[in-house]
CSV table of C-alpha atoms and ligand atoms in Angstrom, one decimal:
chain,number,residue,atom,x,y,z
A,1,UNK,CA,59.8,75.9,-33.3
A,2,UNK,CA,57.1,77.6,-31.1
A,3,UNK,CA,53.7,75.7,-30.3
A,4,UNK,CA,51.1,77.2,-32.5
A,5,UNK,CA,47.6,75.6,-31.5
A,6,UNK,CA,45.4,74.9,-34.1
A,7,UNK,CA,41.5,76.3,-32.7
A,8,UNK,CA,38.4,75.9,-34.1
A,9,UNK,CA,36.0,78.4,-33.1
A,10,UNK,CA,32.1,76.9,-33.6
A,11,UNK,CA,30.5,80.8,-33.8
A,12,UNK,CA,26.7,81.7,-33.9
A,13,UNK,CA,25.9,83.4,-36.7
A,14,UNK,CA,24.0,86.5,-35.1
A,15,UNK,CA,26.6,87.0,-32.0
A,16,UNK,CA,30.1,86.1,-32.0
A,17,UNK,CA,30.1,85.4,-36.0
A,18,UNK,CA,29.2,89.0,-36.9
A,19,UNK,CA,31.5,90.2,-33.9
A,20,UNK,CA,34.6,88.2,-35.8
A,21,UNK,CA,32.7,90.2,-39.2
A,22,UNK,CA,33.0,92.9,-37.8
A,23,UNK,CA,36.8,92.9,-36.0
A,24,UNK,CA,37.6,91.6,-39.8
A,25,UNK,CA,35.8,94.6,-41.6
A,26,UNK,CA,37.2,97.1,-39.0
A,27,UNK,CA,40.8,95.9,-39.9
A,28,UNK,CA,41.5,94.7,-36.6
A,29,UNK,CA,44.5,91.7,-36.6
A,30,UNK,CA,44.1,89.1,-34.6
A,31,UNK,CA,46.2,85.9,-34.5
A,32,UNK,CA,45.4,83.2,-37.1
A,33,UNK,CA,45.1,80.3,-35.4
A,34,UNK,CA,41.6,79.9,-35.4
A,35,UNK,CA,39.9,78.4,-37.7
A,36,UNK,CA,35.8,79.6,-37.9
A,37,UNK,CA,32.9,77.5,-38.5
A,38,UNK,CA,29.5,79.4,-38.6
A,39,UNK,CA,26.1,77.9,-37.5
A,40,UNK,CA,22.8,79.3,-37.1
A,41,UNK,CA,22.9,79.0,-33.2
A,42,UNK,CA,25.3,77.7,-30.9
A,43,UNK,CA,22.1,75.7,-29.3
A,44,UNK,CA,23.2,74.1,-32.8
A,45,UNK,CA,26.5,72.5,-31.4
A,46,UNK,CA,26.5,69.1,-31.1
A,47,UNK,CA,29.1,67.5,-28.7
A,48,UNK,CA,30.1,65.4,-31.4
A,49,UNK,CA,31.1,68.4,-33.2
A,50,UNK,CA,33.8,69.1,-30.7
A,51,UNK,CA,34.7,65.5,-30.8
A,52,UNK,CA,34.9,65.6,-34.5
A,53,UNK,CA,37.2,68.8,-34.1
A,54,UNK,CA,39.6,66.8,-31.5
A,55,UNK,CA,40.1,64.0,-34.3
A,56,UNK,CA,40.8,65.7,-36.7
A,57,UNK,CA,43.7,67.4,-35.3
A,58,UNK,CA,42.7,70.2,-33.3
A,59,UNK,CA,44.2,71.5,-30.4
A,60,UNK,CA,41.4,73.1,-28.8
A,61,UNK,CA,37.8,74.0,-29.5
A,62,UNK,CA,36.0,77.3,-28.8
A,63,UNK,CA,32.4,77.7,-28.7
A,64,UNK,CA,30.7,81.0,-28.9
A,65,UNK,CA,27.2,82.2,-28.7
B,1,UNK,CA,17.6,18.6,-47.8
B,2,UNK,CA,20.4,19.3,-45.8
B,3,UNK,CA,19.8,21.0,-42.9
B,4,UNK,CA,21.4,24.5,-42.2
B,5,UNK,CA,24.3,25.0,-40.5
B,6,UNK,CA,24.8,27.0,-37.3
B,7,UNK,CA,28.1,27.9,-35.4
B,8,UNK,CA,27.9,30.1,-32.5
B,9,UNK,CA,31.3,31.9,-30.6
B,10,UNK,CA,32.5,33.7,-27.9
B,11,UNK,CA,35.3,35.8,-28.0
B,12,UNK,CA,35.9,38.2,-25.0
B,13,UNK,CA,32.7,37.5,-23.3
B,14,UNK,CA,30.8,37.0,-20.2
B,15,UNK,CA,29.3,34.0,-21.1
B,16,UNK,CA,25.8,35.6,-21.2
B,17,UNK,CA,24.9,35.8,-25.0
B,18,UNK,CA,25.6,32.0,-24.9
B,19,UNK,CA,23.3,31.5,-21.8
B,20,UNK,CA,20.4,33.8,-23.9
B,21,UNK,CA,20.6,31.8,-26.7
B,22,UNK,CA,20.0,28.7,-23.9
B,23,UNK,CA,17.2,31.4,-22.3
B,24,UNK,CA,14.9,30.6,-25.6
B,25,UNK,CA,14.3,27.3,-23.7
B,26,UNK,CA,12.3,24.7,-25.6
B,27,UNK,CA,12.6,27.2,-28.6
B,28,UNK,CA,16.3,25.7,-28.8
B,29,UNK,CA,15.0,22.4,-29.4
B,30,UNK,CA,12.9,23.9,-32.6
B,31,UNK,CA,16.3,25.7,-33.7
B,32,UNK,CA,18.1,22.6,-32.8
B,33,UNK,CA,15.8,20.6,-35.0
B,34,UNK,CA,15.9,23.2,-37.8
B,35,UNK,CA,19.4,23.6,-38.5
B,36,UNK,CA,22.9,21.5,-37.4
B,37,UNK,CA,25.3,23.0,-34.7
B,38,UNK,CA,28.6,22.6,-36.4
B,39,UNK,CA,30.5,24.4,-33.4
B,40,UNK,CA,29.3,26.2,-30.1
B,41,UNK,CA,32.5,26.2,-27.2
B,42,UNK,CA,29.7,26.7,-24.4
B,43,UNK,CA,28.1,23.8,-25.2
B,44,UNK,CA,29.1,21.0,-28.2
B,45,UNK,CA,32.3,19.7,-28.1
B,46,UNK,CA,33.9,20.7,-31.6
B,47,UNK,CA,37.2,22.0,-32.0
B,48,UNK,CA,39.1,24.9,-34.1
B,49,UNK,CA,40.5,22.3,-36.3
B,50,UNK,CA,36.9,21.0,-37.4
B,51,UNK,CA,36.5,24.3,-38.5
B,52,UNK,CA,39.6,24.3,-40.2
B,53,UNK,CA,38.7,21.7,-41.7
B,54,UNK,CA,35.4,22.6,-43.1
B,55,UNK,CA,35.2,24.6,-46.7
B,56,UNK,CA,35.1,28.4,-47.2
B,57,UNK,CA,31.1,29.6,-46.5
B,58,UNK,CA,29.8,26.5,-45.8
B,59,UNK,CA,28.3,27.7,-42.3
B,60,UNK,CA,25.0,29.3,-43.0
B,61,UNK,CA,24.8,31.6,-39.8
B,62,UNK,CA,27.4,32.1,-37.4
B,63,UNK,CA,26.5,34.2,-34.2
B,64,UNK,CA,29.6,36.0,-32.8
B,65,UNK,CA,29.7,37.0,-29.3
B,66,UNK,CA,32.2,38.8,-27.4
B,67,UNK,CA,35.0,41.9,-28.5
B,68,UNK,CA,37.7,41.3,-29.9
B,69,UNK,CA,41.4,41.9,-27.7
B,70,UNK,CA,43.6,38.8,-28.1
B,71,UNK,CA,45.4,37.2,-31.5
B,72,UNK,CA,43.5,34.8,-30.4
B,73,UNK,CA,40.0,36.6,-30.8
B,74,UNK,CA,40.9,37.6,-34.1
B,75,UNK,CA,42.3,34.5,-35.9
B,76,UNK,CA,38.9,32.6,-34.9
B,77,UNK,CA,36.9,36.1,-36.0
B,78,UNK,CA,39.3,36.0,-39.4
B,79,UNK,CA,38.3,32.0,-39.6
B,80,UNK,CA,34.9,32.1,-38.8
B,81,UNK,CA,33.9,35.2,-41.5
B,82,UNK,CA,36.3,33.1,-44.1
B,83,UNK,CA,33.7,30.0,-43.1
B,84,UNK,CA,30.3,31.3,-42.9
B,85,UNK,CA,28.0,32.5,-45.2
B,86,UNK,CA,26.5,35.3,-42.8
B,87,UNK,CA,28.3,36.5,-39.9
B,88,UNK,CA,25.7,38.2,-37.0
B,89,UNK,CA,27.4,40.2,-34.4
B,90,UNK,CA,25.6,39.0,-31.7
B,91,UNK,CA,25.3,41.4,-28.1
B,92,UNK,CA,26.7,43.8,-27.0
B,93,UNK,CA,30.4,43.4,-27.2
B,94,UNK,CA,30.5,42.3,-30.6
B,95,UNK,CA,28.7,45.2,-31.7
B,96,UNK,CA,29.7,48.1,-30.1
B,97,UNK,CA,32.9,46.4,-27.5
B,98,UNK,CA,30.4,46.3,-24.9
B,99,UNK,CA,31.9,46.0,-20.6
B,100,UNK,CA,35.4,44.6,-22.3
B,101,UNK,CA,35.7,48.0,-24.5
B,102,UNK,CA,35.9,49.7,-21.0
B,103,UNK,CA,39.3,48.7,-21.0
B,104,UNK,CA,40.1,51.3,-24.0
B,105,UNK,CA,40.0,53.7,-20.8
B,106,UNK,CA,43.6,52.2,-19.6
B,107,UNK,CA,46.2,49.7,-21.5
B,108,UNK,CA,47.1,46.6,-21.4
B,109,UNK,CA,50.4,47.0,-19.1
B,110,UNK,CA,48.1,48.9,-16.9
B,111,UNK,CA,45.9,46.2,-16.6
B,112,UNK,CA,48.6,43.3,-16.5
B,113,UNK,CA,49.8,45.5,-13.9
B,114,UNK,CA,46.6,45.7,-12.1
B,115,UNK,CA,45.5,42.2,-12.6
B,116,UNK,CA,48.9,40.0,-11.5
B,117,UNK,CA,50.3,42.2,-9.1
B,118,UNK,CA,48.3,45.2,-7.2
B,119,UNK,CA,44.8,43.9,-6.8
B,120,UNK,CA,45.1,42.9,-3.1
B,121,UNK,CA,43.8,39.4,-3.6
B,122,UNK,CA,47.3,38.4,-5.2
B,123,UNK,CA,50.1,36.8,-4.3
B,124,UNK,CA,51.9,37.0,-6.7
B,125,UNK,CA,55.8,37.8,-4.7
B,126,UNK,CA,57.8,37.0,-8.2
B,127,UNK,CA,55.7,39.9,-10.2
B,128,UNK,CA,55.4,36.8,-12.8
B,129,UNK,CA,52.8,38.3,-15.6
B,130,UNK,CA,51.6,36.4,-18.5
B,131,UNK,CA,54.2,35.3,-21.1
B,132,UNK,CA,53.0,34.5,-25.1
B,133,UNK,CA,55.8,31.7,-24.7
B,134,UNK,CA,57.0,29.4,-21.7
B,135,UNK,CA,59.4,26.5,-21.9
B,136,UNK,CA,58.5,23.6,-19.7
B,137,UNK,CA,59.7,20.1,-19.9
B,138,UNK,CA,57.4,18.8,-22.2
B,139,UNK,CA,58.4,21.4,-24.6
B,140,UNK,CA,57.1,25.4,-25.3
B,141,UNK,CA,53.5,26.4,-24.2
B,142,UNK,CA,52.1,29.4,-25.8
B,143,UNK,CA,49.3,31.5,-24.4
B,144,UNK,CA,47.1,34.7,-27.3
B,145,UNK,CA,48.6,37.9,-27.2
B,146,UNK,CA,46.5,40.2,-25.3
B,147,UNK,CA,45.9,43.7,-27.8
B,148,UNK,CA,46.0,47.5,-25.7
B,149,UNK,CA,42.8,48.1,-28.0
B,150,UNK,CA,39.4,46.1,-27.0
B,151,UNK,CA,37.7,46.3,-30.9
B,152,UNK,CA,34.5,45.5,-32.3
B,153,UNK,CA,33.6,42.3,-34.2
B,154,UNK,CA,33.1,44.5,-37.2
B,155,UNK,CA,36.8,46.4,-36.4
B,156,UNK,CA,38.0,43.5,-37.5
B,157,UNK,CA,35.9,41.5,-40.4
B,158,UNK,CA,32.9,42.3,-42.3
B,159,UNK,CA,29.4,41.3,-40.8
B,160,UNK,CA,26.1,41.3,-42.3
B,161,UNK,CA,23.8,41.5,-39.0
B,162,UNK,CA,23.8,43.4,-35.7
B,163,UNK,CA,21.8,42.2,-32.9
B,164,UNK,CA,22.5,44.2,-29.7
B,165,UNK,CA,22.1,43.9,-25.9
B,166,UNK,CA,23.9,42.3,-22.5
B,167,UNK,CA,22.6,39.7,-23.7
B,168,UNK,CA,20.2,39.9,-26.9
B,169,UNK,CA,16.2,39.6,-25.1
B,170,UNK,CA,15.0,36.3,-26.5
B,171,UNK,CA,12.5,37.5,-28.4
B,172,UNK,CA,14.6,39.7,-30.8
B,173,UNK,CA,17.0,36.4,-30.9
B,174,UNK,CA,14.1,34.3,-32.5
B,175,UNK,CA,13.1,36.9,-34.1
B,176,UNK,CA,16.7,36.6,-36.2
B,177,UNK,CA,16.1,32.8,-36.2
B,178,UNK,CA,12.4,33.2,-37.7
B,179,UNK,CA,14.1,35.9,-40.5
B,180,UNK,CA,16.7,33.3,-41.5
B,181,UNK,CA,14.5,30.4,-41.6
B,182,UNK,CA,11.8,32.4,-43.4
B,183,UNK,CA,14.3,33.9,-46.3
B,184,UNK,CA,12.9,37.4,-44.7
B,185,UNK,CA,16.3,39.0,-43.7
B,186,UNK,CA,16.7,42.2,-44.1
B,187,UNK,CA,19.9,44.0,-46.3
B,188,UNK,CA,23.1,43.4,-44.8
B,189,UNK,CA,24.5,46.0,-42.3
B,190,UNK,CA,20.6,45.7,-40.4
B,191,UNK,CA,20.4,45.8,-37.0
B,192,UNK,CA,17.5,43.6,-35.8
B,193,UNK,CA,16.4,45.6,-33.0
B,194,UNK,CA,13.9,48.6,-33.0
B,195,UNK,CA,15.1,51.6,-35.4
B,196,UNK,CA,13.6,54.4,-32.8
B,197,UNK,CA,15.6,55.4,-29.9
B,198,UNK,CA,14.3,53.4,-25.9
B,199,UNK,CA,12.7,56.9,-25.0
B,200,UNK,CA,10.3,56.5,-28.4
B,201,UNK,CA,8.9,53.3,-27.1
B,202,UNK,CA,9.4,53.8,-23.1
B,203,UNK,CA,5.5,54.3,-21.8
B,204,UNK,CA,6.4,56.5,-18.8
B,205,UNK,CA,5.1,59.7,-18.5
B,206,UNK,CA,7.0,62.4,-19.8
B,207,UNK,CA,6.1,65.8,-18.5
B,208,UNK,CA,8.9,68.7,-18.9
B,209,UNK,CA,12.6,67.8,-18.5
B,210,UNK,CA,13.9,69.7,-15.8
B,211,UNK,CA,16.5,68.6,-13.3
B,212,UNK,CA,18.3,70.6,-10.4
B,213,UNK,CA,20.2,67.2,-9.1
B,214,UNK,CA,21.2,63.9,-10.0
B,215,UNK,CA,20.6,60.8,-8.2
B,216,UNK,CA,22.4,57.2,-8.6
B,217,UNK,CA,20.3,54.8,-8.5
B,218,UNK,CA,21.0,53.7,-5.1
B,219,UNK,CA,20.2,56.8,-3.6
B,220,UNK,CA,16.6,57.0,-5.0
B,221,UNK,CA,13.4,54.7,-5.0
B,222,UNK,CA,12.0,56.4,-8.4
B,223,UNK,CA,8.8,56.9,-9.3
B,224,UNK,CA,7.8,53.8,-11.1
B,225,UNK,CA,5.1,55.7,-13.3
B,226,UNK,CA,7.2,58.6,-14.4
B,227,UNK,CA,10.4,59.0,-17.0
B,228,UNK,CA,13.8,58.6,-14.8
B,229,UNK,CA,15.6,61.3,-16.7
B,230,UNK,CA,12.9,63.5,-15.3
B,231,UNK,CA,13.4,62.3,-11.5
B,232,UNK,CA,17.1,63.2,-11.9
B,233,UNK,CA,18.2,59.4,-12.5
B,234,UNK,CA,20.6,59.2,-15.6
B,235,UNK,CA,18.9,57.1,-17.8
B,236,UNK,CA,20.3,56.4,-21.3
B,237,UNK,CA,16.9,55.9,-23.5
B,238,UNK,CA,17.5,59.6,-25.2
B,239,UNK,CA,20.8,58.0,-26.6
B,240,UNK,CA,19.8,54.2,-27.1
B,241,UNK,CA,17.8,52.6,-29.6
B,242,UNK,CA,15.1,50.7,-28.5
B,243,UNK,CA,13.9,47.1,-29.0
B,244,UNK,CA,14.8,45.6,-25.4
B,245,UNK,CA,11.3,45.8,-24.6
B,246,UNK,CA,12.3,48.2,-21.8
B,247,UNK,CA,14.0,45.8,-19.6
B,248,UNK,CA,15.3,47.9,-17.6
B,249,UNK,CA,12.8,50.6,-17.0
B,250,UNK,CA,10.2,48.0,-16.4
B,251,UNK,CA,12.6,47.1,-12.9
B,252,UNK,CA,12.7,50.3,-12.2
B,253,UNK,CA,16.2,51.1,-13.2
B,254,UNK,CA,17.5,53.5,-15.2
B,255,UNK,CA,18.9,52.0,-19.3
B,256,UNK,CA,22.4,51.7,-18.9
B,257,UNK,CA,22.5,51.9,-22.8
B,258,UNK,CA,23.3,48.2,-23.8
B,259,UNK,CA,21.5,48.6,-27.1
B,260,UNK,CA,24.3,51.1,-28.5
B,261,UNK,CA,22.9,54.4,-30.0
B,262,UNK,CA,20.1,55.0,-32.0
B,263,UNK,CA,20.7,55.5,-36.3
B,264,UNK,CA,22.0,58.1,-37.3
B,265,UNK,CA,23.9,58.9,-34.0
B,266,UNK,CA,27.4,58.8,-34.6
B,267,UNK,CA,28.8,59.0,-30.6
B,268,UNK,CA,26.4,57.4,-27.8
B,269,UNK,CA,28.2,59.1,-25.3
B,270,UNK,CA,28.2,62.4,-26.8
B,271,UNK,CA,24.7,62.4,-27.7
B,272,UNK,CA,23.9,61.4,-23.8
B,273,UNK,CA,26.2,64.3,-22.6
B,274,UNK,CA,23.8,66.6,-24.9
B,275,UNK,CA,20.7,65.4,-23.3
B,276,UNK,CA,22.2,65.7,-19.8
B,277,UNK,CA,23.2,69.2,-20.6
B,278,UNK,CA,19.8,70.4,-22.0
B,279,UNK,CA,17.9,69.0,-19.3
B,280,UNK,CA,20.1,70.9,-16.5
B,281,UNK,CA,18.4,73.7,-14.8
B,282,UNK,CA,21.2,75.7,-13.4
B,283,UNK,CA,22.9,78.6,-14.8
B,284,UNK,CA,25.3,79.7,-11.9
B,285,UNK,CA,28.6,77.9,-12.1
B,286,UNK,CA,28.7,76.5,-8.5
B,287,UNK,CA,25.5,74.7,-9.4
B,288,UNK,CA,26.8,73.5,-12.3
B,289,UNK,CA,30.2,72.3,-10.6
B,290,UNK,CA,27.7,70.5,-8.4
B,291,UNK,CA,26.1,68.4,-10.7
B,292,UNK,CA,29.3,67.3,-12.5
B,293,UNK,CA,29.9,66.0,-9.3
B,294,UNK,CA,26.9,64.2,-9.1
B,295,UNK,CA,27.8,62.3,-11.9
B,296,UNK,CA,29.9,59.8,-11.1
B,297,UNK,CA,32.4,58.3,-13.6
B,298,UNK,CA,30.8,60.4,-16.6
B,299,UNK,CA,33.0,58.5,-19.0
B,300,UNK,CA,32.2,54.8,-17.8
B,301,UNK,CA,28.1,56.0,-17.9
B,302,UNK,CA,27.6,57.8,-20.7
B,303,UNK,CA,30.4,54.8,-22.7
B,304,UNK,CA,29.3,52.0,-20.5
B,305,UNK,CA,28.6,49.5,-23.6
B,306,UNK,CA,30.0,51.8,-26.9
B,307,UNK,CA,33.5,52.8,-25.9
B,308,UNK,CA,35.2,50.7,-29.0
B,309,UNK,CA,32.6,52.5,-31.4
B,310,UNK,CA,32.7,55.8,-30.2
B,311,UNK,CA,34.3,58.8,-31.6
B,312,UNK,CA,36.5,58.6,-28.7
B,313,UNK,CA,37.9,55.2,-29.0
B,314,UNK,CA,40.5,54.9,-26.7
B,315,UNK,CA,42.7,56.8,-24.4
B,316,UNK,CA,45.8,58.2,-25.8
B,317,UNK,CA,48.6,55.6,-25.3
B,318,UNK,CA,52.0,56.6,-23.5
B,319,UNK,CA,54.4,56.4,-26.0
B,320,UNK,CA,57.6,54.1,-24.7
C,401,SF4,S1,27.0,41.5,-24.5
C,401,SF4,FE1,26.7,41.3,-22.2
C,401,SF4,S2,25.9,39.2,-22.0
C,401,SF4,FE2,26.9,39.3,-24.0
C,401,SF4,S3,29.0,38.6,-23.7
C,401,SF4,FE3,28.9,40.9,-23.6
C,401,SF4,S4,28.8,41.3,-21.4
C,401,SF4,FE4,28.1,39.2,-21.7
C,402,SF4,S1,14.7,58.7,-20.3
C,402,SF4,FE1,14.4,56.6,-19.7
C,402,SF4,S2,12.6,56.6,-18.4
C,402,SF4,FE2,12.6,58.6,-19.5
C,402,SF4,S3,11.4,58.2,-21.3
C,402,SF4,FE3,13.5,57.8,-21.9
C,402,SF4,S4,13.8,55.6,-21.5
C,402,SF4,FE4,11.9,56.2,-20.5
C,403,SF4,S1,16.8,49.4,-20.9
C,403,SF4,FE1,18.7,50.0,-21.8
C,403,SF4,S2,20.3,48.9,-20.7
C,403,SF4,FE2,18.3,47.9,-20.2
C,403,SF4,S3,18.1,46.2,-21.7
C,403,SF4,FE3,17.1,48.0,-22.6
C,403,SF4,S4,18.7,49.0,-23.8
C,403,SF4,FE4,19.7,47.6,-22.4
């Protein structure tokens, strides 16, 4: 079985959040791997977010904003 | 009436809590007078089978010092809760694992391995390492397992107080003595220490927090009127709860973070990375490559005392 990395992608809501929106609306595929939290602002992320993500089982983190 | 009755530990320890608890000086003769020491290693001569011997919760206070990283640690943790009434985690490493927890970085045959045969002041030709059982002629000595995982006291049994610091100041430890005596304590799960964070109560000046490099301390003769942070020191007040009466700061050295984080943080260390991070001025990446250089060992400083409570806990273990 091939590796496939669980990601969780922290995404500001006004950037990268409405760029994800927008690749979704415009029908555009990408892989489904990544899993999307929204916050207001990436000045919002909280180290211990990413920690939190490692626990719980993901394989990499990806912050956007 | 009966006096109350006091029993004081250490598990793995420096020996300092039990030397604070000396540091109250004629105070101890007051708490010596108030209440009877039924057990105290450092310094009355009672054994584990006295307290064996004694009935469930008939110890009023019990203060616990030290982590917790041998069989041996945890049976007299497991004894002591099963015997006392309340059960303080007392400094440091009982609280949040404290200088021992530093171990969760490597594992036990790492450090065996370190310990008894690298570190150049051995000799030690027949690589002999500690062994739980060794037959010698007057029959089969055993010696506590040590764990991989350094843990907290509360890891391991449930505690009603924390009182934190390398070693507890003496005035937050008569302060716990005056609460018992007085009927005043607070819920369980309290910690009797300030609940604002060292940079809330710290009277340096803080101007705007803007750093281009950091300094170790050694490398430095700060500014003794003006916040650390600011002079490009890594000092861990943002992340650390006050109460120590700024021991530290008031020598002119950076906190090191001994009081474990403030409430409501979660991860001292993280929290400390985030301050570090907003206060960088830098936005090209060889500047910012520079100042992760410039601090050394982030993982030992920003975890120096809260490893075993951390989000992080441990490092991941080999598996054999
Ligand atoms: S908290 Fe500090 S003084 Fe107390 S036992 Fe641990 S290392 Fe020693
Ligand atoms: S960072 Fe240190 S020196 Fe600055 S205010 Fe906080 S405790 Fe005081
Ligand atoms: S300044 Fe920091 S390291 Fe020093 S005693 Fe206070 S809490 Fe502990």
């Amino acid at each position: 079985m091939s590796f496939e990395p669980k990601i969780v992608g922290i995404l500001c809501n006004w950037c990268s959040y409405a760029g994800a929106d927008l690749a979704g609306t415009s029908r555009k595929k990408y892989a489904p791997n990544m899993r999307v939290v929204r916050v207001m602002c990436s000045g919002r992320v909280d180290p211990t977010f990413v920690l939190k993500a490692f626990q719980k089982g993901a394989d990499g983190v990806l912050v956007c904003g | 009436m009966a006096k109350p009755k006091l029993a004081l530990y250490w598990a793995a320890a420096c020996g300092g809590c039990d030397v604070a608890v000396l540091d109250t000086n004629e105070k101890i003769l007051d708490i010596a007078s108030l209440v009877d020491i039924v057990f105290w290693p450092i310094a009355v001569d009672f054994k584990y089978h006295h307290v064996k011997a004694m009935a469930d919760k008939s110890i009023d206070l019990c203060l616990f010092n030290g982590a917790i990283r041998s069989t041996e640690q945890e049976e007299i943790a497991t004894l002591l809760r099963a015997k006392s009434k309340v059960l303080v985690a007392f400094g440091a490493c009982a609280c949040h694992g404290g200088i021992p927890a530093l171990a969760n970085f490597t594992s036990r045959a790492e450090i065996l391995q370190r310990v008894y045969i690298e570190a150049p002041s051995n000799s030690n030709e027949q690589k002999t390492l500690p062994q739980l059982q060794t037959k010698v002629a007057e029959g089969e000595l055993e010696l506590p397992e040590l764990f991989d995982d350094v843990k907290t006291l509360a890891q391991v049994v449930p505690v009603e107080y924390y009182v934190p610091g390398c070693p507890p100041p003496v005035d937050l430890i008569l302060k716990l003595v005056d609460l018992y005596a007085t009927g005043k304590l607070p819920p369980a799960g309290a910690t009797v220490a300030s609940d604002k964070s060292l940079c809330d109560e710290c009277d340096r000046i803080k101007e705007e927090k803007k750093v281009t490099k950091f300094y170790r301390p050694h490398e430095i003769i700060p500014d003794p009127k003006k916040c650390l942070l600011e002079q490009g020191i890594i000092c861990c007040g943002p992340a650390t709860r006050g109460g120590c009466g700024m021991r530290c700061i008031k020598a002119n050295m950076p906190c090191r973070g001994c009081f474990g984080p403030p409430p409501g943080v979660v991860d001292q260390g993280a929290k400390m990375l985030s301050a570090i991070a907003s206060i960088y001025q830098g936005n090209d990446t060889a500047g910012i490559n520079r100042m992760l250089e410039e601090v050394v060992d982030p993982a030992g400083t920003f975890y120096r005392f809260g490893m075993a409570d951390s989000m992080l806990k441990r490092k991941r273990l080999q598996k054999s």
